[in-house]
Amino acid sequence: MAPFIALVRSPLTSGPITSLALAALHSIVINILPLYMAPVQLDVKPSTPLQIALAHLTSALSQCRFPSSSPQQDELVLLRLLRVIDSVLLPLPMPSSSSHGSMLDQMADESVCELLEVGLGMLARARLGEGLRTAAQNCVQGIVRACFARLKTLTKDDVDRLLASVKKTGASTEPTVNLEASQAVQKDEGSKDEVSQGTREESSTAVEPLKTLEVEKKPSLDVASVTDEDDQTPPSFTPHGLPTILELLRVLIALLNPSDQAHTDTMRLCALAILNTALEVGGVTLGKWPELREGLRDEGCRYLFQVNGSRIEHVLY
């Protein structure tokens, strides 16, 4: 995977080459990585090669950059990128058992948030075509369904046990992930157009509330440490769970704020659709977690009432 990931990361790789690299990564995710799948336990353990590879993959997708050729060609590349994300959501048979699972189950909170960063970043760019934005919304909703379905299997004892394991291993309990994502065709200082994702230059004009993920109870995979040749110890890994859901709800609720002029009504409409998916899948399980219940009850309900009073028909209906 390393050569294709390097091509996706490089801002010098042309759009067509980036598209071919993404197609190759899609084939690897579908045909090769499932051979290394195994059931994931809710515990802090050393990362497996599969989990490390997926961490590199999600990091590359969130940093994908390539020179722009034309809007149509650029959108085709971004559609290829969304296709790779869709592939990690597919239920696949595990070679060691008769059960099924997805690559998303093998990811930590940081990796899942990087995928959400890509999808939400595309939704934030008004210049992208309606078809691409719809594909991005469907992709985000797929991730939301998987995350909130896992919420039904989590218990407070699981979270407390994970926190105890984190303290015992000495792993960091507050990793930070930049969710200020953007997907756009923009001119750089050298007057050369460039499609970029997750770049600091564009983030201030894309999704303002998508700031950081501050995980209080679970560590995530430190991708940078994987490349340290002197340290052969695999980084610790904890499967994604409550921290991702907390941050996702915070972001969606912030997008609903009608007083924030940084977001368009179209973006609020997308946030409402995604939030509706989260509530449908989470159901009564959301009420069992005070952290989730308070966010929805306080700011969530307040913004919904404000949107209702705004008399913006296409948002209301």
Coordinates of C-alpha atoms in Angstrom, one line a residue, residues 10-292:
S10 CA 1.9 14.1 -2.6
P11 CA 0.6 17.5 -3.9
L12 CA 2.8 17.0 -7.0
T13 CA 0.8 13.9 -8.2
S14 CA -1.5 14.8 -11.1
G15 CA -5.2 14.2 -10.8
P16 CA -5.3 11.1 -13.2
I17 CA -2.4 9.5 -11.3
T18 CA -4.1 10.2 -8.0
S19 CA -7.2 8.6 -9.4
L20 CA -5.3 5.5 -10.4
A21 CA -3.7 5.3 -7.0
L22 CA -7.1 5.5 -5.3
A23 CA -8.4 2.8 -7.6
A24 CA -5.5 0.6 -6.5
L25 CA -6.2 1.3 -2.8
H26 CA -9.8 0.4 -3.3
S27 CA -8.9 -3.0 -4.8
I28 CA -6.5 -3.6 -1.9
V29 CA -9.1 -2.8 0.7
I30 CA -11.6 -5.1 -1.0
N31 CA -9.5 -8.0 -2.0
I32 CA -6.4 -8.2 0.2
L33 CA -6.9 -6.5 3.6
P34 CA -9.9 -8.8 4.5
L35 CA -7.5 -11.7 4.6
Y36 CA -6.0 -10.1 7.8
M37 CA -9.3 -9.3 9.5
A38 CA -9.9 -10.7 13.0
P39 CA -12.6 -9.9 15.7
V40 CA -11.8 -6.7 17.6
Q41 CA -11.9 -6.7 21.4
L42 CA -12.8 -3.7 23.4
D43 CA -9.4 -3.4 25.0
V44 CA -6.2 -1.5 24.6
K45 CA -3.8 -3.7 22.7
P46 CA -0.8 -3.4 20.4
S47 CA -1.8 -2.5 16.9
T48 CA -2.0 -5.2 14.3
P49 CA -0.4 -4.7 10.8
L50 CA -3.9 -4.3 9.4
Q51 CA -4.8 -1.5 11.9
I52 CA -1.5 0.3 11.2
A53 CA -2.1 0.1 7.4
L54 CA -5.6 1.5 7.8
A55 CA -4.3 4.3 10.0
H56 CA -1.9 5.3 7.2
L57 CA -4.7 5.0 4.7
T58 CA -7.1 7.3 6.5
S59 CA -4.4 9.8 7.1
A60 CA -3.5 9.9 3.4
L61 CA -7.2 10.3 2.4
S62 CA -7.6 13.2 4.7
Q63 CA -4.5 14.9 3.3
C64 CA -5.1 14.1 -0.4
R65 CA -3.9 16.9 -2.7
F66 CA -3.4 17.2 -6.4
P67 CA -3.0 19.9 -9.1
S68 CA -6.4 20.8 -10.6
S69 CA -7.0 20.2 -14.3
S70 CA -10.7 20.8 -14.7
P71 CA -13.7 20.8 -12.4
Q72 CA -15.1 17.6 -14.0
Q73 CA -11.8 15.8 -13.7
D74 CA -11.3 16.9 -10.1
E75 CA -14.7 15.7 -9.1
L76 CA -14.0 12.3 -10.7
V77 CA -10.9 12.0 -8.5
L78 CA -12.9 13.0 -5.4
L79 CA -15.5 10.4 -6.3
R80 CA -12.8 7.8 -6.4
L81 CA -11.7 8.9 -2.9
L82 CA -15.3 8.5 -1.6
R83 CA -15.4 5.1 -3.2
V84 CA -12.3 4.1 -1.1
I85 CA -14.1 5.3 2.1
D86 CA -17.2 3.3 1.1
S87 CA -15.1 0.2 0.8
V88 CA -14.1 0.3 4.4
L89 CA -17.8 0.3 5.4
L90 CA -18.7 -2.9 3.5
P91 CA -19.4 -6.0 5.6
L92 CA -16.8 -8.6 4.8
P93 CA -16.4 -12.2 5.9
M94 CA -13.6 -12.9 8.4
P95 CA -11.2 -15.7 7.4
S96 CA -10.8 -16.9 10.9
S97 CA -14.5 -17.2 11.7
S98 CA -17.9 -17.3 10.1
S99 CA -18.8 -13.8 11.3
H100 CA -18.7 -10.6 9.2
G101 CA -17.1 -7.3 10.0
S102 CA -15.9 -4.1 8.3
M103 CA -12.6 -2.3 8.1
L104 CA -14.2 0.5 10.1
D105 CA -14.2 -1.9 13.1
Q106 CA -10.4 -2.0 12.8
M107 CA -10.0 1.7 13.2
A108 CA -9.4 4.0 16.2
D109 CA -11.3 7.2 17.0
E110 CA -8.7 9.3 15.2
S111 CA -9.0 7.3 11.9
V112 CA -12.8 7.5 11.9
C113 CA -12.7 11.2 12.5
E114 CA -10.3 11.6 9.6
L115 CA -12.9 9.9 7.3
L116 CA -15.6 12.2 8.7
E117 CA -13.3 15.1 8.0
V118 CA -13.1 14.2 4.3
G119 CA -16.9 13.8 3.9
L120 CA -17.9 16.9 5.9
G121 CA -15.2 18.9 4.1
M122 CA -16.8 18.1 0.7
L123 CA -20.2 19.0 2.0
A124 CA -18.8 22.4 3.1
R125 CA -17.6 23.4 -0.4
A126 CA -20.5 25.0 -2.3
R127 CA -18.5 25.0 -5.6
L128 CA -18.6 21.2 -5.8
G129 CA -21.3 19.6 -7.9
E130 CA -24.5 18.4 -6.4
G131 CA -23.8 14.8 -7.4
L132 CA -20.5 14.8 -5.5
R133 CA -22.0 16.5 -2.4
T134 CA -24.8 13.8 -2.4
A135 CA -22.2 11.1 -2.6
A136 CA -20.3 12.7 0.3
Q137 CA -23.4 12.9 2.4
N138 CA -24.3 9.3 1.8
C139 CA -20.7 8.4 2.8
V140 CA -20.9 10.3 6.0
Q141 CA -24.3 8.8 6.8
G142 CA -22.8 5.3 6.3
I143 CA -20.1 6.1 8.8
V144 CA -22.7 7.5 11.2
R145 CA -24.8 4.3 11.0
A146 CA -21.8 2.2 11.8
C147 CA -20.7 4.3 14.8
F148 CA -24.1 4.6 16.3
A149 CA -24.8 0.9 15.8
R150 CA -21.6 0.2 17.9
L151 CA -23.0 2.5 20.6
K152 CA -25.7 -0.1 21.2
T153 CA -23.1 -2.7 22.2
L154 CA -21.1 -0.4 24.5
T155 CA -21.6 -0.2 28.2
K156 CA -20.3 2.1 30.9
D157 CA -18.3 -0.8 32.3
D158 CA -16.6 -1.1 28.9
V159 CA -15.6 2.6 28.9
D160 CA -14.4 2.4 32.5
R161 CA -12.3 -0.7 31.7
L162 CA -10.8 1.0 28.7
L163 CA -9.9 4.1 30.7
A164 CA -8.2 1.9 33.3
S165 CA -6.2 0.1 30.6
V166 CA -5.2 3.4 29.1
K167 CA -3.8 4.6 32.4
K168 CA -2.0 1.4 33.0
T169 CA -0.3 1.5 29.6
G170 CA 0.5 5.2 29.9
A171 CA -1.0 6.0 26.6
S172 CA -2.2 9.5 25.8
T173 CA -5.8 10.0 26.7
E174 CA -6.3 13.3 24.9
P175 CA -5.3 13.0 21.2
T176 CA -6.3 15.9 19.0
V177 CA -7.6 15.5 15.5
N178 CA -8.0 18.5 13.2
L179 CA -11.5 18.3 11.6
E180 CA -11.2 21.5 9.7
A181 CA -11.7 19.8 6.4
S182 CA -12.2 21.3 3.0
Q183 CA -12.4 20.0 -0.5
A184 CA -12.1 22.6 -3.2
V185 CA -10.4 23.9 -6.3
Q186 CA -8.4 26.8 -5.1
K187 CA -5.5 28.9 -6.4
D188 CA -2.3 28.8 -4.4
E189 CA 0.5 31.4 -4.2
G190 CA 2.1 30.2 -7.4
S191 CA -1.2 30.8 -9.3
K192 CA -1.6 27.1 -9.7
D193 CA -5.0 25.5 -8.9
E194 CA -5.0 22.7 -6.4
V195 CA -7.6 20.4 -5.0
S196 CA -6.9 19.9 -1.3
Q197 CA -8.4 18.2 1.7
G198 CA -7.8 18.9 5.3
T199 CA -5.4 21.7 4.7
R200 CA -5.0 24.6 7.1
E201 CA -5.1 27.1 4.3
E202 CA -8.7 26.4 3.3
S203 CA -10.1 25.3 6.7
S204 CA -10.9 28.8 7.9
T205 CA -13.3 29.3 4.9
A206 CA -14.8 25.8 5.0
V207 CA -16.2 24.4 8.2
E208 CA -15.5 26.8 11.1
P209 CA -16.9 24.7 14.0
L210 CA -15.0 21.6 13.0
K211 CA -12.2 22.3 15.3
T212 CA -10.6 19.4 17.3
L213 CA -11.5 16.1 18.7
E214 CA -10.5 15.9 22.4
V215 CA -10.8 12.3 23.5
E216 CA -11.2 12.0 27.2
K217 CA -11.5 8.3 27.6
K218 CA -9.8 6.5 24.7
P219 CA -6.5 6.7 23.0
S220 CA -6.1 6.5 19.3
L221 CA -3.4 5.2 17.0
D222 CA -0.3 7.5 16.7
V223 CA 0.4 7.2 13.0
A224 CA 3.6 9.2 13.3
S225 CA 5.2 6.8 15.7
V226 CA 4.7 3.9 13.2
T227 CA 7.3 5.4 10.9
D228 CA 9.9 5.6 13.7
E229 CA 12.4 2.9 12.7
D230 CA 14.2 3.0 16.0
D231 CA 11.0 2.0 17.9
Q232 CA 9.8 -1.4 16.9
T233 CA 7.0 -1.6 19.5
P234 CA 3.5 -1.3 17.8
P235 CA 1.5 1.7 19.0
S236 CA -1.4 1.0 21.3
F237 CA -4.8 0.6 19.7
T238 CA -8.4 1.0 20.9
P239 CA -11.4 0.6 18.6
H240 CA -13.5 3.7 18.0
G241 CA -16.5 4.3 20.2
L242 CA -17.9 7.0 22.4
P243 CA -15.3 9.7 21.7
T244 CA -16.0 9.7 18.0
I245 CA -19.8 9.9 18.6
L246 CA -19.4 12.8 21.1
E247 CA -17.3 14.8 18.6
L248 CA -19.6 14.0 15.7
L249 CA -22.7 15.2 17.6
R250 CA -20.9 18.3 18.7
V251 CA -20.0 19.2 15.1
L252 CA -23.5 18.5 13.7
I253 CA -25.1 20.5 16.5
A254 CA -22.7 23.4 15.9
L255 CA -23.6 23.4 12.2
L256 CA -27.2 23.9 13.0
N257 CA -26.6 27.2 14.7
P258 CA -28.5 29.7 12.6
S259 CA -26.6 32.6 14.1
D260 CA -23.3 31.4 12.6
Q261 CA -23.1 33.0 9.2
A262 CA -20.1 30.9 8.2
H263 CA -22.4 28.1 7.3
T264 CA -25.0 28.1 4.5
D265 CA -28.5 26.8 4.7
T266 CA -27.5 23.9 2.4
M267 CA -24.9 22.9 5.0
R268 CA -27.5 23.0 7.7
L269 CA -29.8 20.8 5.6
C270 CA -27.0 18.2 5.3
A271 CA -26.3 18.4 9.0
L272 CA -30.0 17.8 9.7
A273 CA -30.1 14.8 7.4
I274 CA -27.0 13.3 9.1
L275 CA -28.3 14.1 12.6
N276 CA -31.6 12.4 11.7
T277 CA -29.7 9.3 10.7
A278 CA -27.8 9.3 14.0
L279 CA -31.0 9.6 16.0
E280 CA -32.7 6.8 14.0
V281 CA -29.9 4.4 14.5
G282 CA -29.0 5.4 18.1
G283 CA -32.6 5.5 19.3
V284 CA -33.2 5.1 23.0
T285 CA -29.5 4.1 23.5
L286 CA -28.6 7.8 23.3
G287 CA -30.5 8.5 26.5
K288 CA -28.3 6.1 28.4
W289 CA -25.3 8.3 28.0
P290 CA -25.4 11.6 29.9
E291 CA -22.8 13.1 27.7
L292 CA -24.9 12.6 24.6

